[in-house]
One Martini backbone bead per residue (centre of mass of N, CA, C, O) as a GRO file, in nm:
protein
  331
    1MET     BB    1  -0.319   0.976  -1.863
    2THR     BB    2  -0.054   1.009  -1.872
    3SER     BB    3   0.230   1.163  -1.746
    4LYS     BB    4   0.529   1.361  -1.862
    5PRO     BB    5   0.800   1.382  -1.719
    6ASN     BB    6   1.080   1.434  -1.607
    7ALA     BB    7   1.419   1.518  -1.634
    8GLY     BB    8   1.471   1.495  -1.390
    9TYR     BB    9   1.373   1.206  -1.290
   10GLN     BB   10   1.485   1.064  -1.537
   11VAL     BB   11   1.766   1.038  -1.417
   12THR     BB   12   1.642   0.943  -1.044
   13ASP     BB   13   1.516   0.730  -1.037
   14ARG     BB   14   1.638   0.555  -1.018
   15ASN     BB   15   1.755   0.547  -0.705
   16LEU     BB   16   1.500   0.634  -0.558
   17ALA     BB   17   1.407   0.329  -0.522
   18LEU     BB   18   1.653   0.279  -0.312
   19GLU     BB   19   1.556   0.530  -0.137
   20LEU     BB   20   1.331   0.367  -0.024
   21VAL     BB   21   1.434   0.184   0.101
   22ARG     BB   22   1.566   0.287   0.333
   23VAL     BB   23   1.362   0.378   0.422
   24THR     BB   24   1.152   0.115   0.556
   25GLU     BB   25   1.351   0.010   0.685
   26ALA     BB   26   1.371   0.203   0.859
   27ALA     BB   27   1.158   0.135   1.000
   28ALA     BB   28   1.152  -0.117   1.029
   29MET     BB   29   1.370  -0.124   1.281
   30ALA     BB   30   1.211   0.063   1.484
   31ALA     BB   31   0.900  -0.126   1.496
   32SER     BB   32   1.128  -0.400   1.577
   33HIS     BB   33   1.101  -0.345   1.910
   34TRP     BB   34   0.751  -0.389   1.906
   35THR     BB   35   0.707  -0.640   1.906
   36GLY     BB   36   0.499  -0.864   2.065
   37ARG     BB   37   0.436  -0.568   2.297
   38GLY     BB   38   0.246  -0.445   2.253
   39ARG     BB   39   0.225  -0.082   2.144
   40LYS     BB   40   0.108  -0.025   1.885
   41ASN     BB   41   0.152   0.333   1.959
   42GLU     BB   42   0.474   0.313   1.937
   43ALA     BB   43   0.488   0.141   1.698
   44ASP     BB   44   0.415   0.363   1.505
   45GLY     BB   45   0.592   0.599   1.647
   46ALA     BB   46   0.867   0.487   1.568
   47ALA     BB   47   0.779   0.441   1.216
   48VAL     BB   48   0.780   0.774   1.161
   49GLU     BB   49   1.058   0.865   1.310
   50ALA     BB   50   1.222   0.697   1.101
   51MET     BB   51   1.066   0.789   0.836
   52ARG     BB   52   1.156   1.092   0.821
   53GLN     BB   53   1.350   1.105   0.889
   54ALA     BB   54   1.533   0.995   0.618
   55PHE     BB   55   1.401   1.150   0.406
   56ASP     BB   56   1.619   1.404   0.460
   57THR     BB   57   1.796   1.221   0.210
   58VAL     BB   58   1.634   1.295   0.044
   59ALA     BB   59   1.625   1.357  -0.343
   60ILE     BB   60   1.285   1.601  -0.286
   61ASP     BB   61   0.963   1.779  -0.323
   62GLY     BB   62   0.802   1.658  -0.067
   63THR     BB   63   0.405   1.615  -0.067
   64VAL     BB   64   0.215   1.473   0.171
   65VAL     BB   65  -0.070   1.268   0.051
   66ILE     BB   66  -0.057   1.007   0.233
   67GLY     BB   67  -0.091   0.992   0.608
   68GLU     BB   68  -0.094   1.093   0.918
   69GLY     BB   69  -0.284   1.278   0.884
   70GLU     BB   70  -0.338   1.573   0.973
   71MET     BB   71  -0.185   1.834   1.087
   72ASP     BB   72  -0.312   1.779   1.355
   73GLU     BB   73  -0.334   1.488   1.482
   74ALA     BB   74  -0.016   1.490   1.311
   75PRO     BB   75   0.354   1.539   1.384
   76MET     BB   76   0.448   1.352   1.137
   77LEU     BB   77   0.345   1.261   0.783
   78PHE     BB   78   0.110   1.452   0.729
   79ILE     BB   79  -0.090   1.651   0.566
   80GLY     BB   80   0.169   1.832   0.376
   81GLU     BB   81   0.407   1.786   0.385
   82LYS     BB   82   0.741   1.818   0.405
   83VAL     BB   83   0.993   1.670   0.187
   84GLY     BB   84   1.318   1.660   0.172
   85ALA     BB   85   1.669   1.737   0.003
   86GLY     BB   86   1.577   1.808  -0.259
   87GLY     BB   87   1.419   1.881  -0.592
   88PRO     BB   88   1.191   1.734  -0.713
   89ALA     BB   89   0.801   1.696  -0.771
   90MET     BB   90   0.679   1.511  -0.504
   91ASP     BB   91   0.495   1.273  -0.423
   92ILE     BB   92   0.407   1.089  -0.080
   93ALA     BB   93   0.249   0.722   0.003
   94VAL     BB   94   0.222   0.666   0.372
   95ASP     BB   95   0.294   0.387   0.599
   96PRO     BB   96   0.466   0.306   0.825
   97LEU     BB   97   0.248   0.113   0.987
   98GLU     BB   98   0.123  -0.157   0.846
   99GLY     BB   99  -0.067  -0.356   1.132
  100THR     BB  100  -0.040  -0.236   1.466
  101ASN     BB  101  -0.102  -0.479   1.496
  102LEU     BB  102   0.065  -0.707   1.425
  103CYS     BB  103   0.297  -0.633   1.569
  104ALA     BB  104   0.257  -0.663   1.841
  105LYS     BB  105   0.172  -0.990   1.811
  106ASN     BB  106   0.335  -1.081   1.600
  107MET     BB  107   0.171  -1.095   1.297
  108PRO     BB  108   0.138  -1.100   1.034
  109ASN     BB  109   0.196  -0.835   0.788
  110ALA     BB  110   0.359  -0.649   0.876
  111LEU     BB  111   0.448  -0.312   0.702
  112THR     BB  112   0.595  -0.068   0.490
  113VAL     BB  113   0.472   0.199   0.311
  114VAL     BB  114   0.600   0.338   0.039
  115ALA     BB  115   0.497   0.587  -0.248
  116LEU     BB  116   0.594   0.796  -0.586
  117ALA     BB  117   0.530   1.023  -0.729
  118GLU     BB  118   0.443   1.309  -0.888
  119ALA     BB  119   0.310   1.633  -0.924
  120GLY     BB  120  -0.035   1.497  -0.865
  121ASN     BB  121  -0.085   1.156  -0.918
  122PHE     BB  122  -0.238   1.139  -0.660
  123LEU     BB  123  -0.450   1.100  -0.472
  124HIS     BB  124  -0.692   1.257  -0.259
  125ALA     BB  125  -0.760   1.089   0.015
  126PRO     BB  126  -0.919   1.064   0.301
  127ASP     BB  127  -1.004   0.924   0.639
  128ILE     BB  128  -1.149   0.579   0.529
  129TYR     BB  129  -1.366   0.416   0.281
  130MET     BB  130  -1.309   0.134   0.039
  131GLU     BB  131  -1.387  -0.008  -0.263
  132LYS     BB  132  -1.240  -0.303  -0.389
  133ILE     BB  133  -1.063  -0.406  -0.595
  134VAL     BB  134  -0.844  -0.672  -0.725
  135VAL     BB  135  -0.637  -0.800  -1.030
  136GLY     BB  136  -0.406  -0.915  -1.185
  137PRO     BB  137  -0.217  -0.959  -1.463
  138ASP     BB  138  -0.284  -1.106  -1.819
  139LEU     BB  139  -0.612  -0.940  -1.837
  140PRO     BB  140  -0.897  -0.864  -1.953
  141ALA     BB  141  -1.013  -0.579  -1.968
  142GLY     BB  142  -1.249  -0.581  -1.752
  143VAL     BB  143  -1.306  -0.867  -1.611
  144VAL     BB  144  -1.366  -0.691  -1.370
  145ASP     BB  145  -1.591  -0.471  -1.205
  146LEU     BB  146  -1.698  -0.264  -0.851
  147ASP     BB  147  -2.040  -0.328  -0.959
  148ALA     BB  148  -2.084  -0.653  -0.980
  149ALA     BB  149  -2.117  -0.930  -0.904
  150ILE     BB  150  -1.875  -1.157  -0.748
  151GLY     BB  151  -1.996  -1.430  -0.896
  152ILE     BB  152  -1.919  -1.292  -1.178
  153ASN     BB  153  -1.600  -1.191  -1.137
  154LEU     BB  154  -1.544  -1.577  -1.033
  155ARG     BB  155  -1.604  -1.638  -1.396
  156GLU     BB  156  -1.432  -1.448  -1.552
  157LEU     BB  157  -1.213  -1.505  -1.422
  158ALA     BB  158  -1.185  -1.820  -1.478
  159ARG     BB  159  -1.204  -1.795  -1.761
  160ALA     BB  160  -0.929  -1.583  -1.775
  161LYS     BB  161  -0.761  -1.838  -1.618
  162ARG     BB  162  -0.855  -2.123  -1.724
  163LYS     BB  163  -1.071  -2.229  -1.483
  164ASP     BB  164  -1.224  -2.319  -1.183
  165ILE     BB  165  -1.357  -2.171  -0.959
  166SER     BB  166  -1.271  -2.360  -0.747
  167GLU     BB  167  -0.924  -2.251  -0.809
  168LEU     BB  168  -0.999  -2.004  -0.634
  169THR     BB  169  -0.907  -1.695  -0.382
  170LEU     BB  170  -1.006  -1.462  -0.186
  171CYS     BB  171  -0.936  -1.202  -0.061
  172ALA     BB  172  -0.963  -1.018   0.303
  173LEU     BB  173  -1.093  -0.877   0.558
  174GLU     BB  174  -1.202  -0.970   0.885
  175ARG     BB  175  -1.562  -0.850   0.843
  176GLU     BB  176  -1.844  -0.782   0.862
  177ARG     BB  177  -1.894  -0.636   0.614
  178HIS     BB  178  -1.825  -0.955   0.442
  179GLU     BB  179  -2.006  -1.132   0.483
  180GLU     BB  180  -2.160  -1.141   0.190
  181LEU     BB  181  -1.928  -1.209   0.040
  182ILE     BB  182  -1.844  -1.467   0.180
  183ALA     BB  183  -2.076  -1.619   0.068
  184LYS     BB  184  -2.089  -1.601  -0.228
  185THR     BB  185  -1.837  -1.727  -0.268
  186ARG     BB  186  -1.865  -1.975  -0.230
  187GLU     BB  187  -2.157  -1.986  -0.370
  188ALA     BB  188  -1.940  -2.031  -0.625
  189GLY     BB  189  -1.694  -2.182  -0.478
  190ALA     BB  190  -1.477  -2.032  -0.398
  191ARG     BB  191  -1.184  -1.923  -0.228
  192VAL     BB  192  -1.109  -1.855   0.092
  193MET     BB  193  -0.887  -1.566   0.190
  194LEU     BB  194  -0.810  -1.444   0.559
  195LEU     BB  195  -0.792  -1.094   0.709
  196SER     BB  196  -0.703  -0.912   1.036
  197ASP     BB  197  -0.497  -0.735   0.793
  198GLY     BB  198  -0.338  -0.598   0.534
  199ASP     BB  199  -0.448  -0.495   0.236
  200VAL     BB  200  -0.173  -0.393   0.034
  201ALA     BB  201  -0.032  -0.649   0.049
  202ALA     BB  202  -0.340  -0.829  -0.080
  203ALA     BB  203  -0.322  -0.693  -0.292
  204ILE     BB  204  -0.025  -0.754  -0.415
  205ALA     BB  205  -0.099  -1.081  -0.401
  206ALA     BB  206  -0.317  -1.074  -0.665
  207CYS     BB  207  -0.016  -0.997  -0.832
  208LEU     BB  208   0.187  -1.248  -0.776
  209PRO     BB  209   0.220  -1.592  -0.876
  210ASP     BB  210   0.293  -1.668  -0.593
  211SER     BB  211   0.081  -1.678  -0.401
  212ARG     BB  212  -0.287  -1.749  -0.362
  213VAL     BB  213  -0.434  -1.500  -0.530
  214ASP     BB  214  -0.634  -1.395  -0.728
  215ILE     BB  215  -0.825  -1.154  -0.512
  216TYR     BB  216  -0.933  -0.885  -0.432
  217ALA     BB  217  -1.153  -0.786  -0.172
  218GLY     BB  218  -1.343  -0.519  -0.016
  219SER     BB  219  -1.303  -0.243   0.241
  220GLY     BB  220  -1.069  -0.001   0.372
  221GLY     BB  221  -0.872   0.213   0.342
  222ALA     BB  222  -0.788   0.451   0.151
  223PRO     BB  223  -0.532   0.523   0.159
  224GLU     BB  224  -0.405   0.253   0.121
  225GLY     BB  225  -0.540   0.242  -0.186
  226VAL     BB  226  -0.299   0.417  -0.269
  227LEU     BB  227  -0.079   0.210  -0.185
  228ALA     BB  228  -0.212   0.028  -0.385
  229ALA     BB  229  -0.244   0.108  -0.672
  230ALA     BB  230   0.024   0.230  -0.651
  231ALA     BB  231   0.157  -0.096  -0.675
  232VAL     BB  232   0.020  -0.196  -0.946
  233ARG     BB  233   0.122  -0.097  -1.131
  234CYS     BB  234   0.377  -0.205  -1.135
  235VAL     BB  235   0.208  -0.500  -1.205
  236HIS     BB  236  -0.017  -0.408  -1.406
  237GLY     BB  237  -0.228  -0.457  -1.277
  238GLN     BB  238  -0.605  -0.431  -1.139
  239MET     BB  239  -0.786  -0.136  -1.032
  240GLN     BB  240  -1.136  -0.054  -0.887
  241GLY     BB  241  -1.266   0.211  -0.655
  242ARG     BB  242  -1.497   0.372  -0.340
  243LEU     BB  243  -1.589   0.577  -0.197
  244LEU     BB  244  -1.694   0.580   0.193
  245PHE     BB  245  -1.965   0.784   0.280
  246GLU     BB  246  -2.093   0.858   0.565
  247ASN     BB  247  -2.118   1.226   0.678
  248ASP     BB  248  -2.064   1.480   0.490
  249GLU     BB  249  -1.779   1.584   0.605
  250GLN     BB  250  -1.656   1.392   0.415
  251ILE     BB  251  -1.729   1.468   0.151
  252ARG     BB  252  -1.653   1.750   0.104
  253ARG     BB  253  -1.366   1.693   0.158
  254ALA     BB  254  -1.323   1.510  -0.099
  255ARG     BB  255  -1.390   1.759  -0.270
  256GLU     BB  256  -1.172   1.939  -0.170
  257MET     BB  257  -0.926   1.762  -0.260
  258ASP     BB  258  -1.054   1.675  -0.580
  259PRO     BB  259  -1.144   1.902  -0.732
  260GLY     BB  260  -1.451   1.868  -0.949
  261GLN     BB  261  -1.508   1.565  -0.834
  262ASP     BB  262  -1.628   1.313  -0.816
  263PRO     BB  263  -1.727   1.113  -0.480
  264SER     BB  264  -1.902   0.876  -0.601
  265ARG     BB  265  -1.761   0.761  -0.782
  266LYS     BB  266  -1.550   0.583  -1.029
  267LEU     BB  267  -1.224   0.393  -0.989
  268GLY     BB  268  -0.966   0.402  -1.091
  269LEU     BB  269  -0.618   0.300  -1.135
  270TYR     BB  270  -0.515   0.650  -1.271
  271ASP     BB  271  -0.696   0.807  -1.024
  272MET     BB  272  -0.496   0.701  -0.762
  273ALA     BB  273  -0.189   0.682  -0.963
  274ARG     BB  274  -0.009   0.818  -1.187
  275GLY     BB  275   0.207   0.796  -1.408
  276ASP     BB  276   0.524   0.750  -1.285
  277VAL     BB  277   0.635   0.490  -1.023
  278LEU     BB  278   0.670   0.424  -0.751
  279PHE     BB  279   0.780   0.101  -0.478
  280SER     BB  280   0.820   0.024  -0.108
  281ALA     BB  281   0.838  -0.248   0.141
  282THR     BB  282   0.946  -0.346   0.489
  283GLY     BB  283   0.943  -0.555   0.684
  284VAL     BB  284   0.829  -0.711   1.052
  285THR     BB  285   0.673  -0.924   0.926
  286SER     BB  286   0.596  -1.242   0.833
  287GLY     BB  287   0.514  -1.342   0.504
  288PRO     BB  288   0.392  -1.410   0.178
  289LEU     BB  289   0.589  -1.194   0.097
  290LEU     BB  290   0.759  -1.143   0.368
  291ARG     BB  291   1.009  -1.042   0.620
  292GLY     BB  292   1.080  -0.993   0.828
  293ILE     BB  293   1.289  -0.880   1.075
  294ARG     BB  294   1.640  -1.010   1.235
  295ARG     BB  295   1.774  -0.968   1.510
  296ASP     BB  296   2.081  -0.952   1.670
  297GLY     BB  297   2.180  -0.708   1.833
  298LYS     BB  298   2.387  -0.512   1.672
  299ARG     BB  299   2.154  -0.621   1.405
  300ALA     BB  300   2.041  -0.665   1.100
  301VAL     BB  301   1.731  -0.798   0.820
  302SER     BB  302   1.594  -0.731   0.580
  303HIS     BB  303   1.299  -0.722   0.387
  304SER     BB  304   1.198  -0.613   0.057
  305ILE     BB  305   1.056  -0.410  -0.165
  306VAL     BB  306   1.030  -0.292  -0.502
  307MET     BB  307   0.890  -0.092  -0.744
  308ARG     BB  308   0.780   0.018  -1.102
  309SER     BB  309   0.640   0.133  -1.419
  310LYS     BB  310   0.759   0.178  -1.608
  311SER     BB  311   0.899  -0.151  -1.589
  312GLY     BB  312   0.826  -0.399  -1.331
  313THR     BB  313   0.999  -0.443  -1.145
  314ILE     BB  314   1.081  -0.644  -0.942
  315ARG     BB  315   1.238  -0.614  -0.616
  316PHE     BB  316   1.461  -0.761  -0.344
  317VAL     BB  317   1.634  -0.641  -0.049
  318GLU     BB  318   1.867  -0.802   0.140
  319GLY     BB  319   1.919  -0.650   0.455
  320HIS     BB  320   2.172  -0.525   0.582
  321HIS     BB  321   2.288  -0.422   0.982
  322ASP     BB  322   2.413  -0.208   1.161
  323PHE     BB  323   2.353   0.007   1.511
  324THR     BB  324   2.570   0.197   1.570
  325THR     BB  325   2.561   0.341   1.220
  326LYS     BB  326   2.244   0.337   1.301
  327THR     BB  327   2.050   0.571   1.501
  328TRP     BB  328   1.717   0.457   1.416
  329SER     BB  329   1.783   0.175   1.506
  330ALA     BB  330   1.891   0.177   1.885
  331ASN     BB  331   1.626   0.077   1.982
   0.00000   0.00000   0.00000
């Protein structure tokens, strides 16, 4: 059930969308200094620091619910940290640098990502794995199901899209744990696109008409799953997920973060991201979704996507930046 937005949020959400772009731009600019240098920790640290500083100017009373880890694991943007300059109470989900290895190796699809919703509307997920399946908009509700065999999902998706299965492309992370998924997909006759990292970008790609991705499936990080759910909400796609536990401590932590719920339940899209949602991402390295930061001395050009679930509007924003007036990106 969709929550009713508060009056302050209704008035300011359009401005907040642009403010979120500034936040992801700041992180991307800082991380871009380390692109191709083989130092992923430095790139991530620069993105985190720049994103945290940029949040100080955003007119919200924000709480990080998906962040860099627990309070004792991260110096900033940790779960529970308060950010913002004051305003409506909001949940914040961040990945200051999705694809740290991609940035370090100058490979495609490194992004900086932020999502925002009213307080209490994002799933509070521990840093564990989540099984996921994503398809795009304008399809029958429930056309795919997390518990169905991939061959059945591909058959139903092909029928809904009026395509042959051989025309479908499934995107997944290239991991040993996905070998059966990949084999069954090819056995069914569909193509497979494999990514080394970056499942938020992959989930978005499954929802965009020009991406050549029809379905995203497999397991990846649960925090990234919540960010992906925010993006999928904005483009009116479909997504299901389920937390994957390795031990009792992870189950205990999940119950603590989402009290009164079965932690192993199948999660619908609105279980992960409810109410009105804003999403922004900026490219660090170029990929199918976004162009990376182009630096030229004291200037740079950024490319971002910003989306609102209320309107379903998708905007691509090109920013031209002067480092002499932006201290957070001068390194």
